[in-house]
């Protein structure tokens, strides 16, 4: 059964939707990106700091496999590419009006899904206890990068990995929008880059294998039972009318 939560446009988009051609056609994407930063980014930092202050975990997801994965300092580069996925979805979702409707609904559901995952972080917290390899390594050029990462992101908010959930859903929606495009070779490149990002959460010792697996699971289930039905409904007469009435 499809999840209906967030499947109709929120009134908060009214001004941005009706003036989407302004700012060079970037007004709506900018609004969507800002909503992600406020709704997801600030919430993540607040819960991350709360978990560090509380210093309690429900269980440890660590397995022997986590110890077998080597620490690779330069993998912080693909790890940091997550922050390119947010504007990528918002901007590439402006192809035509049908895609623009899907763009709005997609970002609404991303925000709601992220809030659900925040609930998991609060109720079933897990501490990432595998950073010792990073602290013991001679990082050289990469030292500042990791110092900054660890200052901003304390070792909590482990599972499911939001890095994986959000980035995979962005790749899936862009694949939906552009898979039939004549330059769909770039879609394969995007999948390759996402695979590198997925490996990076392990190679930087930011996450356990369980975080990766659960992140993929949450993304796939959410796509099939929530996002995909919602995006399909954007072409219906009722949803088209909802956007016209904004």
JSON list of C-alpha atoms in Angstrom, two decimals:
[
{"chain": "A", "resi": 1, "resn": "UNK", "atom": "CA", "xyz": [0.00, 0.00, 0.00]},
{"chain": "A", "resi": 2, "resn": "UNK", "atom": "CA", "xyz": [1.36, 3.40, -0.99]},
{"chain": "A", "resi": 3, "resn": "UNK", "atom": "CA", "xyz": [2.16, 5.97, 1.69]},
{"chain": "A", "resi": 4, "resn": "UNK", "atom": "CA", "xyz": [0.24, 9.21, 1.12]},
{"chain": "A", "resi": 5, "resn": "UNK", "atom": "CA", "xyz": [2.09, 11.45, 3.58]},
{"chain": "A", "resi": 6, "resn": "UNK", "atom": "CA", "xyz": [3.45, 14.55, 1.84]},
{"chain": "A", "resi": 7, "resn": "UNK", "atom": "CA", "xyz": [1.91, 13.69, -1.53]},
{"chain": "A", "resi": 8, "resn": "UNK", "atom": "CA", "xyz": [0.19, 17.05, -2.00]},
{"chain": "A", "resi": 9, "resn": "UNK", "atom": "CA", "xyz": [2.05, 20.37, -2.33]},
{"chain": "A", "resi": 10, "resn": "UNK", "atom": "CA", "xyz": [2.43, 22.40, 0.84]},
{"chain": "A", "resi": 11, "resn": "UNK", "atom": "CA", "xyz": [1.18, 25.98, 0.92]},
{"chain": "A", "resi": 12, "resn": "UNK", "atom": "CA", "xyz": [4.67, 27.15, 1.89]},
{"chain": "A", "resi": 13, "resn": "UNK", "atom": "CA", "xyz": [5.69, 26.74, -1.77]},
{"chain": "A", "resi": 14, "resn": "UNK", "atom": "CA", "xyz": [2.95, 29.04, -3.10]},
{"chain": "A", "resi": 15, "resn": "UNK", "atom": "CA", "xyz": [5.04, 32.14, -3.70]},
{"chain": "A", "resi": 16, "resn": "UNK", "atom": "CA", "xyz": [8.03, 30.18, -5.01]},
{"chain": "A", "resi": 17, "resn": "UNK", "atom": "CA", "xyz": [5.90, 28.07, -7.36]},
{"chain": "A", "resi": 18, "resn": "UNK", "atom": "CA", "xyz": [4.05, 31.05, -8.78]},
{"chain": "A", "resi": 19, "resn": "UNK", "atom": "CA", "xyz": [7.31, 32.97, -9.27]},
{"chain": "A", "resi": 20, "resn": "UNK", "atom": "CA", "xyz": [9.52, 30.05, -10.30]},
{"chain": "A", "resi": 21, "resn": "UNK", "atom": "CA", "xyz": [10.74, 31.85, -13.45]},
{"chain": "A", "resi": 22, "resn": "UNK", "atom": "CA", "xyz": [12.32, 34.60, -11.36]},
{"chain": "A", "resi": 23, "resn": "UNK", "atom": "CA", "xyz": [15.99, 34.70, -10.33]},
{"chain": "A", "resi": 24, "resn": "UNK", "atom": "CA", "xyz": [16.89, 33.25, -13.70]},
{"chain": "A", "resi": 25, "resn": "UNK", "atom": "CA", "xyz": [14.52, 30.35, -13.16]},
{"chain": "A", "resi": 26, "resn": "UNK", "atom": "CA", "xyz": [16.24, 29.33, -9.92]},
{"chain": "A", "resi": 27, "resn": "UNK", "atom": "CA", "xyz": [13.82, 30.69, -7.34]},
{"chain": "A", "resi": 28, "resn": "UNK", "atom": "CA", "xyz": [12.05, 27.36, -6.77]},
{"chain": "A", "resi": 29, "resn": "UNK", "atom": "CA", "xyz": [15.28, 25.29, -6.64]},
{"chain": "A", "resi": 30, "resn": "UNK", "atom": "CA", "xyz": [16.78, 27.76, -4.17]},
{"chain": "A", "resi": 31, "resn": "UNK", "atom": "CA", "xyz": [13.68, 27.46, -1.97]},
{"chain": "A", "resi": 32, "resn": "UNK", "atom": "CA", "xyz": [13.87, 23.66, -2.09]},
{"chain": "A", "resi": 33, "resn": "UNK", "atom": "CA", "xyz": [17.58, 23.64, -1.23]},
{"chain": "A", "resi": 34, "resn": "UNK", "atom": "CA", "xyz": [17.01, 26.03, 1.69]},
{"chain": "A", "resi": 35, "resn": "UNK", "atom": "CA", "xyz": [14.19, 23.81, 2.96]},
{"chain": "A", "resi": 36, "resn": "UNK", "atom": "CA", "xyz": [16.55, 20.82, 2.96]},
{"chain": "A", "resi": 37, "resn": "UNK", "atom": "CA", "xyz": [19.26, 22.79, 4.77]},
{"chain": "A", "resi": 38, "resn": "UNK", "atom": "CA", "xyz": [16.84, 23.97, 7.44]},
{"chain": "A", "resi": 39, "resn": "UNK", "atom": "CA", "xyz": [14.63, 20.89, 7.72]},
{"chain": "A", "resi": 40, "resn": "UNK", "atom": "CA", "xyz": [17.33, 18.25, 7.44]},
{"chain": "A", "resi": 41, "resn": "UNK", "atom": "CA", "xyz": [20.71, 19.86, 8.10]},
{"chain": "A", "resi": 42, "resn": "UNK", "atom": "CA", "xyz": [19.91, 21.77, 11.27]},
{"chain": "A", "resi": 43, "resn": "UNK", "atom": "CA", "xyz": [17.82, 18.89, 12.60]},
{"chain": "A", "resi": 44, "resn": "UNK", "atom": "CA", "xyz": [20.71, 16.48, 12.02]},
{"chain": "A", "resi": 45, "resn": "UNK", "atom": "CA", "xyz": [23.17, 18.67, 13.91]},
{"chain": "A", "resi": 46, "resn": "UNK", "atom": "CA", "xyz": [20.76, 19.12, 16.84]},
{"chain": "A", "resi": 47, "resn": "UNK", "atom": "CA", "xyz": [20.11, 15.38, 17.21]},
{"chain": "A", "resi": 48, "resn": "UNK", "atom": "CA", "xyz": [23.78, 14.55, 16.69]},
{"chain": "A", "resi": 49, "resn": "UNK", "atom": "CA", "xyz": [24.79, 16.83, 19.54]},
{"chain": "A", "resi": 50, "resn": "UNK", "atom": "CA", "xyz": [21.95, 15.57, 21.73]},
{"chain": "A", "resi": 51, "resn": "UNK", "atom": "CA", "xyz": [23.08, 11.97, 21.20]},
{"chain": "A", "resi": 52, "resn": "UNK", "atom": "CA", "xyz": [26.67, 12.90, 22.06]},
{"chain": "A", "resi": 53, "resn": "UNK", "atom": "CA", "xyz": [25.50, 14.65, 25.23]},
{"chain": "A", "resi": 54, "resn": "UNK", "atom": "CA", "xyz": [23.26, 11.74, 26.22]},
{"chain": "A", "resi": 55, "resn": "UNK", "atom": "CA", "xyz": [26.07, 9.24, 25.50]},
{"chain": "A", "resi": 56, "resn": "UNK", "atom": "CA", "xyz": [23.81, 6.16, 25.41]},
{"chain": "A", "resi": 57, "resn": "UNK", "atom": "CA", "xyz": [23.40, 3.58, 22.68]},
{"chain": "A", "resi": 58, "resn": "UNK", "atom": "CA", "xyz": [20.65, 1.01, 22.27]},
{"chain": "A", "resi": 59, "resn": "UNK", "atom": "CA", "xyz": [22.98, -1.54, 20.63]},
{"chain": "A", "resi": 60, "resn": "UNK", "atom": "CA", "xyz": [26.26, -1.82, 18.73]},
{"chain": "A", "resi": 61, "resn": "UNK", "atom": "CA", "xyz": [25.99, -2.61, 15.00]},
{"chain": "A", "resi": 62, "resn": "UNK", "atom": "CA", "xyz": [29.72, -3.36, 14.75]},
{"chain": "A", "resi": 63, "resn": "UNK", "atom": "CA", "xyz": [30.74, -6.67, 13.16]},
{"chain": "A", "resi": 64, "resn": "UNK", "atom": "CA", "xyz": [34.04, -8.32, 12.23]},
{"chain": "A", "resi": 65, "resn": "UNK", "atom": "CA", "xyz": [33.54, -7.06, 8.70]},
{"chain": "A", "resi": 66, "resn": "UNK", "atom": "CA", "xyz": [33.90, -3.47, 9.89]},
{"chain": "A", "resi": 67, "resn": "UNK", "atom": "CA", "xyz": [37.39, -4.25, 11.14]},
{"chain": "A", "resi": 68, "resn": "UNK", "atom": "CA", "xyz": [38.36, -5.83, 7.83]},
{"chain": "A", "resi": 69, "resn": "UNK", "atom": "CA", "xyz": [37.60, -2.69, 5.80]},
{"chain": "A", "resi": 70, "resn": "UNK", "atom": "CA", "xyz": [40.71, -0.50, 5.50]},
{"chain": "A", "resi": 71, "resn": "UNK", "atom": "CA", "xyz": [40.76, 3.19, 6.34]},
{"chain": "A", "resi": 72, "resn": "UNK", "atom": "CA", "xyz": [41.41, 5.14, 3.11]},
{"chain": "A", "resi": 73, "resn": "UNK", "atom": "CA", "xyz": [42.01, 8.85, 3.86]},
{"chain": "A", "resi": 74, "resn": "UNK", "atom": "CA", "xyz": [41.28, 10.24, 0.38]},
{"chain": "A", "resi": 75, "resn": "UNK", "atom": "CA", "xyz": [37.81, 8.68, 0.43]},
{"chain": "A", "resi": 76, "resn": "UNK", "atom": "CA", "xyz": [36.69, 11.75, 2.35]},
{"chain": "A", "resi": 77, "resn": "UNK", "atom": "CA", "xyz": [36.40, 13.41, -1.09]},
{"chain": "A", "resi": 78, "resn": "UNK", "atom": "CA", "xyz": [33.57, 11.18, -2.40]},
{"chain": "A", "resi": 79, "resn": "UNK", "atom": "CA", "xyz": [32.12, 11.26, 1.13]},
{"chain": "A", "resi": 80, "resn": "UNK", "atom": "CA", "xyz": [31.83, 15.06, 0.89]},
{"chain": "A", "resi": 81, "resn": "UNK", "atom": "CA", "xyz": [30.09, 14.89, -2.48]},
{"chain": "A", "resi": 82, "resn": "UNK", "atom": "CA", "xyz": [26.82, 14.22, -0.65]},
{"chain": "A", "resi": 83, "resn": "UNK", "atom": "CA", "xyz": [26.39, 17.98, -0.42]},
{"chain": "A", "resi": 84, "resn": "UNK", "atom": "CA", "xyz": [26.28, 18.20, -4.23]},
{"chain": "A", "resi": 85, "resn": "UNK", "atom": "CA", "xyz": [23.33, 15.83, -4.42]},
{"chain": "A", "resi": 86, "resn": "UNK", "atom": "CA", "xyz": [20.93, 18.28, -2.79]},
{"chain": "A", "resi": 87, "resn": "UNK", "atom": "CA", "xyz": [21.28, 21.12, -5.32]},
{"chain": "A", "resi": 88, "resn": "UNK", "atom": "CA", "xyz": [21.57, 18.57, -8.14]},
{"chain": "A", "resi": 89, "resn": "UNK", "atom": "CA", "xyz": [18.07, 17.21, -7.52]},
{"chain": "A", "resi": 90, "resn": "UNK", "atom": "CA", "xyz": [16.53, 20.65, -7.06]},
{"chain": "A", "resi": 91, "resn": "UNK", "atom": "CA", "xyz": [18.10, 22.10, -10.22]},
{"chain": "A", "resi": 92, "resn": "UNK", "atom": "CA", "xyz": [17.71, 19.10, -12.53]},
{"chain": "A", "resi": 93, "resn": "UNK", "atom": "CA", "xyz": [14.08, 18.83, -11.48]},
{"chain": "A", "resi": 94, "resn": "UNK", "atom": "CA", "xyz": [13.24, 22.01, -13.41]},
{"chain": "A", "resi": 95, "resn": "UNK", "atom": "CA", "xyz": [13.23, 20.35, -16.84]},
{"chain": "A", "resi": 96, "resn": "UNK", "atom": "CA", "xyz": [9.51, 20.94, -17.51]},
{"chain": "A", "resi": 97, "resn": "UNK", "atom": "CA", "xyz": [6.35, 21.59, -15.51]},
{"chain": "A", "resi": 98, "resn": "UNK", "atom": "CA", "xyz": [5.62, 17.89, -14.97]},
{"chain": "A", "resi": 99, "resn": "UNK", "atom": "CA", "xyz": [9.11, 17.39, -13.56]},
{"chain": "A", "resi": 100, "resn": "UNK", "atom": "CA", "xyz": [8.77, 20.55, -11.48]},
{"chain": "A", "resi": 101, "resn": "UNK", "atom": "CA", "xyz": [5.70, 19.13, -9.75]},
{"chain": "A", "resi": 102, "resn": "UNK", "atom": "CA", "xyz": [7.62, 15.95, -9.00]},
{"chain": "A", "resi": 103, "resn": "UNK", "atom": "CA", "xyz": [10.55, 18.05, -7.79]},
{"chain": "A", "resi": 104, "resn": "UNK", "atom": "CA", "xyz": [8.42, 19.71, -5.11]},
{"chain": "A", "resi": 105, "resn": "UNK", "atom": "CA", "xyz": [6.82, 16.45, -3.95]},
{"chain": "A", "resi": 106, "resn": "UNK", "atom": "CA", "xyz": [10.21, 14.71, -3.92]},
{"chain": "A", "resi": 107, "resn": "UNK", "atom": "CA", "xyz": [11.71, 17.30, -1.60]},
{"chain": "A", "resi": 108, "resn": "UNK", "atom": "CA", "xyz": [8.68, 17.26, 0.68]},
{"chain": "A", "resi": 109, "resn": "UNK", "atom": "CA", "xyz": [8.99, 13.51, 1.12]},
{"chain": "A", "resi": 110, "resn": "UNK", "atom": "CA", "xyz": [12.76, 13.69, 1.62]},
{"chain": "A", "resi": 111, "resn": "UNK", "atom": "CA", "xyz": [12.17, 16.10, 4.51]},
{"chain": "A", "resi": 112, "resn": "UNK", "atom": "CA", "xyz": [9.46, 13.89, 6.04]},
{"chain": "A", "resi": 113, "resn": "UNK", "atom": "CA", "xyz": [11.51, 10.71, 5.62]},
{"chain": "A", "resi": 114, "resn": "UNK", "atom": "CA", "xyz": [14.50, 12.40, 7.21]},
{"chain": "A", "resi": 115, "resn": "UNK", "atom": "CA", "xyz": [12.33, 13.32, 10.20]},
{"chain": "A", "resi": 116, "resn": "UNK", "atom": "CA", "xyz": [11.31, 9.65, 10.53]},
{"chain": "A", "resi": 117, "resn": "UNK", "atom": "CA", "xyz": [14.99, 8.68, 10.53]},
{"chain": "A", "resi": 118, "resn": "UNK", "atom": "CA", "xyz": [15.64, 11.33, 13.17]},
{"chain": "A", "resi": 119, "resn": "UNK", "atom": "CA", "xyz": [13.19, 9.36, 15.30]},
{"chain": "A", "resi": 120, "resn": "UNK", "atom": "CA", "xyz": [15.33, 6.23, 14.84]},
{"chain": "A", "resi": 121, "resn": "UNK", "atom": "CA", "xyz": [18.43, 8.20, 15.84]},
{"chain": "A", "resi": 122, "resn": "UNK", "atom": "CA", "xyz": [16.68, 9.24, 19.05]},
{"chain": "A", "resi": 123, "resn": "UNK", "atom": "CA", "xyz": [15.03, 5.93, 19.97]},
{"chain": "A", "resi": 124, "resn": "UNK", "atom": "CA", "xyz": [17.70, 3.46, 18.79]},
{"chain": "A", "resi": 125, "resn": "UNK", "atom": "CA", "xyz": [21.00, 5.36, 18.87]},
{"chain": "A", "resi": 126, "resn": "UNK", "atom": "CA", "xyz": [24.26, 3.66, 17.97]},
{"chain": "A", "resi": 127, "resn": "UNK", "atom": "CA", "xyz": [27.72, 5.11, 18.50]},
{"chain": "A", "resi": 128, "resn": "UNK", "atom": "CA", "xyz": [30.29, 4.82, 15.71]},
{"chain": "A", "resi": 129, "resn": "UNK", "atom": "CA", "xyz": [33.18, 3.24, 17.62]},
{"chain": "A", "resi": 130, "resn": "UNK", "atom": "CA", "xyz": [35.58, 2.61, 14.72]},
{"chain": "A", "resi": 131, "resn": "UNK", "atom": "CA", "xyz": [37.21, 6.02, 14.38]},
{"chain": "A", "resi": 132, "resn": "UNK", "atom": "CA", "xyz": [40.34, 4.94, 16.27]},
{"chain": "A", "resi": 133, "resn": "UNK", "atom": "CA", "xyz": [42.04, 4.06, 12.98]},
{"chain": "A", "resi": 134, "resn": "UNK", "atom": "CA", "xyz": [41.56, 7.64, 11.84]},
{"chain": "A", "resi": 135, "resn": "UNK", "atom": "CA", "xyz": [43.00, 9.09, 15.04]},
{"chain": "A", "resi": 136, "resn": "UNK", "atom": "CA", "xyz": [46.04, 6.77, 14.90]},
{"chain": "A", "resi": 137, "resn": "UNK", "atom": "CA", "xyz": [46.85, 7.41, 11.23]},
{"chain": "A", "resi": 138, "resn": "UNK", "atom": "CA", "xyz": [49.28, 10.01, 9.90]},
{"chain": "A", "resi": 139, "resn": "UNK", "atom": "CA", "xyz": [46.91, 11.90, 7.67]},
{"chain": "A", "resi": 140, "resn": "UNK", "atom": "CA", "xyz": [49.16, 14.64, 6.33]},
{"chain": "A", "resi": 141, "resn": "UNK", "atom": "CA", "xyz": [47.20, 16.67, 3.77]},
{"chain": "A", "resi": 142, "resn": "UNK", "atom": "CA", "xyz": [43.92, 15.08, 4.88]},
{"chain": "A", "resi": 143, "resn": "UNK", "atom": "CA", "xyz": [44.31, 15.97, 8.58]},
{"chain": "A", "resi": 144, "resn": "UNK", "atom": "CA", "xyz": [42.43, 19.27, 8.35]},
{"chain": "A", "resi": 145, "resn": "UNK", "atom": "CA", "xyz": [39.62, 17.63, 6.41]},
{"chain": "A", "resi": 146, "resn": "UNK", "atom": "CA", "xyz": [39.07, 14.98, 9.07]},
{"chain": "A", "resi": 147, "resn": "UNK", "atom": "CA", "xyz": [39.48, 17.45, 11.93]},
{"chain": "A", "resi": 148, "resn": "UNK", "atom": "CA", "xyz": [36.71, 19.58, 10.45]},
{"chain": "A", "resi": 149, "resn": "UNK", "atom": "CA", "xyz": [34.50, 16.56, 9.81]},
{"chain": "A", "resi": 150, "resn": "UNK", "atom": "CA", "xyz": [34.85, 15.29, 13.37]},
{"chain": "A", "resi": 151, "resn": "UNK", "atom": "CA", "xyz": [34.17, 18.72, 14.86]},
{"chain": "A", "resi": 152, "resn": "UNK", "atom": "CA", "xyz": [30.92, 19.03, 12.91]},
{"chain": "A", "resi": 153, "resn": "UNK", "atom": "CA", "xyz": [29.84, 15.37, 13.07]},
{"chain": "A", "resi": 154, "resn": "UNK", "atom": "CA", "xyz": [30.20, 13.53, 16.37]},
{"chain": "A", "resi": 155, "resn": "UNK", "atom": "CA", "xyz": [30.15, 9.70, 16.14]},
{"chain": "A", "resi": 156, "resn": "UNK", "atom": "CA", "xyz": [26.39, 9.25, 16.37]},
{"chain": "A", "resi": 157, "resn": "UNK", "atom": "CA", "xyz": [23.36, 9.25, 14.01]},
{"chain": "A", "resi": 158, "resn": "UNK", "atom": "CA", "xyz": [24.71, 5.98, 12.66]},
{"chain": "A", "resi": 159, "resn": "UNK", "atom": "CA", "xyz": [21.86, 3.97, 11.20]},
{"chain": "A", "resi": 160, "resn": "UNK", "atom": "CA", "xyz": [20.29, 4.04, 8.74]},
{"chain": "A", "resi": 161, "resn": "UNK", "atom": "CA", "xyz": [22.95, 6.17, 7.08]},
{"chain": "A", "resi": 162, "resn": "UNK", "atom": "CA", "xyz": [21.37, 9.42, 5.89]},
{"chain": "A", "resi": 163, "resn": "UNK", "atom": "CA", "xyz": [24.31, 9.73, 3.51]},
{"chain": "A", "resi": 164, "resn": "UNK", "atom": "CA", "xyz": [23.01, 6.63, 1.77]},
{"chain": "A", "resi": 165, "resn": "UNK", "atom": "CA", "xyz": [19.26, 7.18, 2.07]},
{"chain": "A", "resi": 166, "resn": "UNK", "atom": "CA", "xyz": [19.25, 10.73, 0.73]},
{"chain": "A", "resi": 167, "resn": "UNK", "atom": "CA", "xyz": [21.88, 10.30, -2.00]},
{"chain": "A", "resi": 168, "resn": "UNK", "atom": "CA", "xyz": [20.37, 7.06, -3.32]},
{"chain": "A", "resi": 169, "resn": "UNK", "atom": "CA", "xyz": [16.93, 8.63, -3.56]},
{"chain": "A", "resi": 170, "resn": "UNK", "atom": "CA", "xyz": [18.40, 11.59, -5.44]},
{"chain": "A", "resi": 171, "resn": "UNK", "atom": "CA", "xyz": [20.06, 9.22, -7.93]},
{"chain": "A", "resi": 172, "resn": "UNK", "atom": "CA", "xyz": [16.81, 7.28, -8.36]},
{"chain": "A", "resi": 173, "resn": "UNK", "atom": "CA", "xyz": [14.74, 10.40, -9.04]},
{"chain": "A", "resi": 174, "resn": "UNK", "atom": "CA", "xyz": [17.30, 11.80, -11.51]},
{"chain": "A", "resi": 175, "resn": "UNK", "atom": "CA", "xyz": [17.36, 8.40, -13.21]},
{"chain": "A", "resi": 176, "resn": "UNK", "atom": "CA", "xyz": [13.57, 8.67, -13.49]},
{"chain": "A", "resi": 177, "resn": "UNK", "atom": "CA", "xyz": [13.76, 12.14, -15.02]},
{"chain": "A", "resi": 178, "resn": "UNK", "atom": "CA", "xyz": [16.63, 11.57, -17.44]},
{"chain": "A", "resi": 179, "resn": "UNK", "atom": "CA", "xyz": [16.99, 7.84, -18.17]},
{"chain": "A", "resi": 180, "resn": "UNK", "atom": "CA", "xyz": [15.33, 8.29, -21.59]},
{"chain": "A", "resi": 181, "resn": "UNK", "atom": "CA", "xyz": [17.42, 11.34, -22.40]},
{"chain": "A", "resi": 182, "resn": "UNK", "atom": "CA", "xyz": [19.84, 11.00, -25.32]},
{"chain": "A", "resi": 183, "resn": "UNK", "atom": "CA", "xyz": [22.81, 11.70, -23.00]},
{"chain": "A", "resi": 184, "resn": "UNK", "atom": "CA", "xyz": [21.88, 8.99, -20.52]},
{"chain": "A", "resi": 185, "resn": "UNK", "atom": "CA", "xyz": [25.56, 7.96, -20.37]},
{"chain": "A", "resi": 186, "resn": "UNK", "atom": "CA", "xyz": [25.77, 10.56, -17.62]},
{"chain": "A", "resi": 187, "resn": "UNK", "atom": "CA", "xyz": [23.27, 8.51, -15.62]},
{"chain": "A", "resi": 188, "resn": "UNK", "atom": "CA", "xyz": [25.77, 5.63, -15.57]},
{"chain": "A", "resi": 189, "resn": "UNK", "atom": "CA", "xyz": [28.45, 8.05, -14.44]},
{"chain": "A", "resi": 190, "resn": "UNK", "atom": "CA", "xyz": [26.16, 9.23, -11.65]},
{"chain": "A", "resi": 191, "resn": "UNK", "atom": "CA", "xyz": [25.58, 5.64, -10.51]},
{"chain": "A", "resi": 192, "resn": "UNK", "atom": "CA", "xyz": [29.34, 5.03, -10.50]},
{"chain": "A", "resi": 193, "resn": "UNK", "atom": "CA", "xyz": [29.93, 8.15, -8.42]},
{"chain": "A", "resi": 194, "resn": "UNK", "atom": "CA", "xyz": [27.17, 7.12, -6.01]},
{"chain": "A", "resi": 195, "resn": "UNK", "atom": "CA", "xyz": [28.81, 3.69, -5.61]},
{"chain": "A", "resi": 196, "resn": "UNK", "atom": "CA", "xyz": [32.03, 5.46, -4.65]},
{"chain": "A", "resi": 197, "resn": "UNK", "atom": "CA", "xyz": [30.12, 7.57, -2.13]},
{"chain": "A", "resi": 198, "resn": "UNK", "atom": "CA", "xyz": [28.56, 4.41, -0.67]},
{"chain": "A", "resi": 199, "resn": "UNK", "atom": "CA", "xyz": [32.00, 2.86, -0.19]},
{"chain": "A", "resi": 200, "resn": "UNK", "atom": "CA", "xyz": [33.34, 6.09, 1.28]},
{"chain": "A", "resi": 201, "resn": "UNK", "atom": "CA", "xyz": [31.11, 5.96, 4.36]},
{"chain": "A", "resi": 202, "resn": "UNK", "atom": "CA", "xyz": [32.91, 2.73, 5.29]},
{"chain": "A", "resi": 203, "resn": "UNK", "atom": "CA", "xyz": [36.43, 3.67, 4.17]},
{"chain": "A", "resi": 204, "resn": "UNK", "atom": "CA", "xyz": [36.35, 6.93, 6.17]},
{"chain": "A", "resi": 205, "resn": "UNK", "atom": "CA", "xyz": [35.20, 5.00, 9.25]},
{"chain": "A", "resi": 206, "resn": "UNK", "atom": "CA", "xyz": [32.12, 7.20, 9.50]},
{"chain": "A", "resi": 207, "resn": "UNK", "atom": "CA", "xyz": [29.71, 4.27, 9.43]},
{"chain": "A", "resi": 208, "resn": "UNK", "atom": "CA", "xyz": [29.32, 0.55, 10.01]},
{"chain": "A", "resi": 209, "resn": "UNK", "atom": "CA", "xyz": [28.41, -1.94, 7.30]},
{"chain": "A", "resi": 210, "resn": "UNK", "atom": "CA", "xyz": [24.99, -2.21, 8.98]},
{"chain": "A", "resi": 211, "resn": "UNK", "atom": "CA", "xyz": [24.45, 1.51, 8.42]},
{"chain": "A", "resi": 212, "resn": "UNK", "atom": "CA", "xyz": [25.07, 1.06, 4.70]},
{"chain": "A", "resi": 213, "resn": "UNK", "atom": "CA", "xyz": [22.79, -1.97, 4.40]},
{"chain": "A", "resi": 214, "resn": "UNK", "atom": "CA", "xyz": [19.97, -0.41, 6.42]},
{"chain": "A", "resi": 215, "resn": "UNK", "atom": "CA", "xyz": [20.34, 2.85, 4.50]},
{"chain": "A", "resi": 216, "resn": "UNK", "atom": "CA", "xyz": [19.94, 1.09, 1.17]},
{"chain": "A", "resi": 217, "resn": "UNK", "atom": "CA", "xyz": [16.99, -0.86, 2.56]},
{"chain": "A", "resi": 218, "resn": "UNK", "atom": "CA", "xyz": [15.20, 2.25, 3.81]},
{"chain": "A", "resi": 219, "resn": "UNK", "atom": "CA", "xyz": [15.83, 4.06, 0.51]},
{"chain": "A", "resi": 220, "resn": "UNK", "atom": "CA", "xyz": [14.57, 1.19, -1.67]},
{"chain": "A", "resi": 221, "resn": "UNK", "atom": "CA", "xyz": [11.45, 0.59, 0.44]},
{"chain": "A", "resi": 222, "resn": "UNK", "atom": "CA", "xyz": [10.70, 4.32, 0.61]},
{"chain": "A", "resi": 223, "resn": "UNK", "atom": "CA", "xyz": [11.15, 4.64, -3.14]},
{"chain": "A", "resi": 224, "resn": "UNK", "atom": "CA", "xyz": [8.85, 1.74, -3.96]},
{"chain": "A", "resi": 225, "resn": "UNK", "atom": "CA", "xyz": [6.05, 2.39, -1.48]},
{"chain": "A", "resi": 226, "resn": "UNK", "atom": "CA", "xyz": [6.21, 6.14, -0.94]},
{"chain": "A", "resi": 227, "resn": "UNK", "atom": "CA", "xyz": [8.13, 8.21, -3.47]},
{"chain": "A", "resi": 228, "resn": "UNK", "atom": "CA", "xyz": [7.37, 6.36, -6.69]},
{"chain": "A", "resi": 229, "resn": "UNK", "atom": "CA", "xyz": [3.57, 6.30, -6.17]},
{"chain": "A", "resi": 230, "resn": "UNK", "atom": "CA", "xyz": [3.68, 9.96, -5.12]},
{"chain": "A", "resi": 231, "resn": "UNK", "atom": "CA", "xyz": [5.68, 10.98, -8.18]},
{"chain": "A", "resi": 232, "resn": "UNK", "atom": "CA", "xyz": [3.40, 9.01, -10.50]},
{"chain": "A", "resi": 233, "resn": "UNK", "atom": "CA", "xyz": [0.39, 10.79, -9.01]},
{"chain": "A", "resi": 234, "resn": "UNK", "atom": "CA", "xyz": [1.90, 14.17, -9.91]},
{"chain": "A", "resi": 235, "resn": "UNK", "atom": "CA", "xyz": [0.61, 13.70, -13.45]},
{"chain": "A", "resi": 236, "resn": "UNK", "atom": "CA", "xyz": [-2.96, 13.12, -12.28]},
{"chain": "A", "resi": 237, "resn": "UNK", "atom": "CA", "xyz": [-5.62, 15.76, -12.81]},
{"chain": "A", "resi": 238, "resn": "UNK", "atom": "CA", "xyz": [-6.17, 16.21, -9.07]},
{"chain": "A", "resi": 239, "resn": "UNK", "atom": "CA", "xyz": [-2.49, 16.92, -8.34]},
{"chain": "A", "resi": 240, "resn": "UNK", "atom": "CA", "xyz": [-2.17, 19.17, -11.36]},
{"chain": "A", "resi": 241, "resn": "UNK", "atom": "CA", "xyz": [-5.13, 21.14, -10.03]},
{"chain": "A", "resi": 242, "resn": "UNK", "atom": "CA", "xyz": [-3.54, 21.36, -6.57]},
{"chain": "A", "resi": 243, "resn": "UNK", "atom": "CA", "xyz": [-0.48, 23.02, -8.07]},
{"chain": "A", "resi": 244, "resn": "UNK", "atom": "CA", "xyz": [-2.59, 25.39, -10.17]},
{"chain": "A", "resi": 245, "resn": "UNK", "atom": "CA", "xyz": [-4.42, 26.46, -7.01]},
{"chain": "A", "resi": 246, "resn": "UNK", "atom": "CA", "xyz": [-1.25, 27.26, -5.09]}
]
